[in-house]
Amino acid sequence: MNIAFLGAAEQVTGSCYLLKVGNYKILIDCGMKQGSDAKDGQGFEFNPRDIDYVFLTHSHIDHSGLLPLLTKQGFEGKIYLTAASAELCKIMLADSAYIQEMEAAWNNMKKKRAGANEIEPLYTQEDAKKTLNYFEVCEYDKVYSINSTVDLCFIDAGHLLGSASLEIWLKEKD
C-alpha cells in the first residue's frame, strides 16, 4: 500500500489523497483548491484515466469540486459516496460549473479586447452532469466489497448532510 497526499497538505482546501493498493489506484476526495490564489494549479499530479475509483467523504467543493475535471480528462471508474452527498453534489457541481463558465466568459471578454488568447472554463455544466453517471450511492454502516482487494464502509461523520468517515480494508499479498 502507498498513500500520497496531493491536496489539503499545509492548507485546508483541495482535499485529495491517492491510495495505491496492488494494481488499483483510488482517490479519496477530489477537491478544488479555493481562495484568490487558487485559480492556477487546479490540475492533477496523475493521469485521471489511471484512477480506478473515487471515495468521496462529503460534497463540499474543497472535497468534490474537481470531479468534473477528473471525468473530463478521462476518468471512467466509480465514485462511491452517500445518497445525501450525491444529491448535494448534483447541485453544487452544477453551480461550480456555472461559475467556471461565467468567469471564463468574463475573462474572455477582457482578453478579446486586449487581443489576448481566450481561456476555457476548468469544466462545464455538461462535464458536471456527466460526472453524475459515475456515482455509486452507498449506505452508512454497510461494508461494500469494491473488488477482491478493497472493502469500504461509510460511517456518519456528522459534519454535514451526507458526510462520512471512511473505513477501508485492504488485502495485499505478502
XYZ file of C-alpha atoms in Angstrom:
174
model
C 0.000 0.000 0.000
C 1.103 3.518 -0.781
C -0.648 6.792 0.006
C 0.175 10.201 -1.446
C -1.170 13.457 -0.042
C -1.975 15.531 -3.126
C -4.087 18.275 -1.620
C -5.000 19.928 1.664
C -1.423 19.436 2.855
C -0.294 22.562 4.721
C -3.673 24.119 3.850
C -7.354 23.313 4.281
C -8.635 23.201 0.698
C -8.219 20.825 -2.203
C -8.550 17.554 -0.313
C -7.158 14.719 -2.427
C -5.332 11.540 -1.453
C -4.107 8.859 -3.826
C -4.189 5.353 -2.381
C -2.380 2.633 -4.315
C -3.018 -0.963 -3.364
C -1.983 -3.772 -5.680
C -2.852 -2.701 -9.206
C -5.596 -0.313 -8.039
C -5.441 3.455 -7.739
C -8.070 5.068 -5.542
C -8.672 8.753 -4.906
C -10.073 9.740 -1.560
C -11.780 13.036 -2.349
C -11.075 15.152 -5.403
C -11.326 18.684 -4.099
C -10.894 22.078 -5.636
C -8.433 24.480 -4.092
C -10.236 27.613 -3.006
C -9.181 31.189 -2.427
C -7.980 34.062 -4.562
C -4.610 32.453 -5.274
C -6.067 29.054 -6.215
C -7.101 29.782 -9.826
C -3.902 28.273 -11.186
C -2.724 24.814 -10.300
C -6.101 23.072 -10.378
C -4.736 20.163 -12.407
C -3.708 16.677 -11.342
C -0.385 15.055 -10.476
C -1.617 11.821 -12.067
C -3.405 10.689 -15.208
C -7.162 10.630 -14.473
C -7.504 7.642 -16.823
C -5.359 5.609 -14.394
C -7.704 6.092 -11.424
C -9.976 3.118 -10.740
C -12.233 4.549 -8.020
C -13.015 7.683 -6.045
C -14.230 7.510 -2.439
C -15.914 10.815 -1.554
C -16.175 11.837 2.097
C -18.630 14.697 1.500
C -19.943 17.196 -1.010
C -18.144 20.413 -0.061
C -16.393 21.786 -3.143
C -12.971 21.563 -1.492
C -13.586 17.776 -1.387
C -15.637 17.204 -4.576
C -15.037 20.215 -6.820
C -12.613 18.627 -9.286
C -14.706 15.531 -10.010
C -15.993 17.069 -13.285
C -12.414 17.837 -14.353
C -11.443 14.261 -13.478
C -14.162 12.840 -15.753
C -13.469 15.466 -18.436
C -9.867 14.223 -18.541
C -10.758 10.553 -18.907
C -11.734 9.005 -15.549
C -14.269 6.216 -16.137
C -14.373 4.434 -12.771
C -16.943 4.576 -9.999
C -17.355 7.383 -7.490
C -18.540 5.960 -4.164
C -20.487 8.357 -1.918
C -23.537 8.562 0.328
C -27.019 9.313 -1.024
C -27.140 12.763 0.568
C -23.691 13.619 -0.805
C -24.862 12.542 -4.268
C -27.906 14.825 -4.045
C -25.839 17.762 -2.828
C -23.155 17.163 -5.471
C -25.787 17.367 -8.205
C -26.480 20.938 -7.125
C -23.008 22.009 -6.029
C -21.073 20.679 -9.035
C -23.570 22.241 -11.463
C -23.240 25.534 -9.596
C -19.444 25.319 -9.604
C -19.505 24.631 -13.355
C -21.771 27.629 -13.930
C -19.298 29.800 -12.020
C -16.411 28.369 -14.104
C -18.267 29.188 -17.319
C -19.252 32.717 -16.222
C -15.735 33.571 -15.024
C -14.246 32.299 -18.289
C -16.765 34.350 -20.297
C -15.953 37.477 -18.257
C -12.200 36.969 -18.620
C -12.545 36.223 -22.333
C -14.445 39.448 -22.879
C -11.487 41.350 -21.413
C -8.924 39.181 -23.241
C -10.686 39.700 -26.573
C -10.473 43.481 -26.161
C -6.779 43.170 -25.296
C -6.104 40.851 -28.246
C -5.061 38.039 -25.902
C -5.865 34.344 -26.245
C -9.149 33.270 -24.745
C -9.400 30.672 -21.978
C -11.710 27.723 -21.426
C -13.553 27.087 -18.189
C -11.990 24.466 -15.958
C -15.103 22.419 -16.686
C -18.638 22.997 -17.928
C -22.132 22.236 -16.715
C -22.185 19.364 -19.194
C -18.994 17.961 -17.614
C -20.632 18.220 -14.177
C -23.746 16.435 -15.427
C -21.647 13.644 -16.986
C -19.894 13.119 -13.647
C -23.182 12.075 -12.028
C -23.206 8.947 -14.221
C -20.230 7.594 -12.258
C -21.885 7.906 -8.838
C -22.300 4.708 -6.847
C -24.507 5.514 -3.858
C -23.680 3.756 -0.589
C -25.465 3.422 2.745
C -23.916 4.185 6.096
C -22.571 1.299 8.192
C -22.634 -1.208 5.357
C -19.454 -2.867 4.103
C -19.046 -2.778 0.320
C -16.674 -5.135 -1.439
C -15.196 -2.863 -4.099
C -13.033 -5.615 -5.572
C -11.040 -8.600 -4.316
C -8.558 -6.236 -2.645
C -10.648 -3.380 -1.172
C -13.651 -3.203 1.170
C -15.251 0.116 2.121
C -17.659 1.347 4.787
C -19.123 4.846 5.225
C -19.561 5.977 8.850
C -21.676 9.073 9.601
C -19.263 11.926 10.369
C -21.886 14.476 11.411
C -20.006 17.245 9.566
C -22.798 17.984 7.103
C -25.635 16.092 5.479
C -24.128 13.001 3.824
C -20.636 13.393 5.266
C -18.746 10.270 6.211
C -15.576 8.948 7.691
C -14.273 6.042 5.668
C -13.234 2.643 6.902
C -11.153 0.938 4.254
C -9.881 -2.627 4.464
C -7.056 -3.607 2.118
C -5.847 -7.089 1.249
C -2.308 -7.250 -0.029
C -0.100 -10.122 -0.980
C 2.828 -10.755 1.356
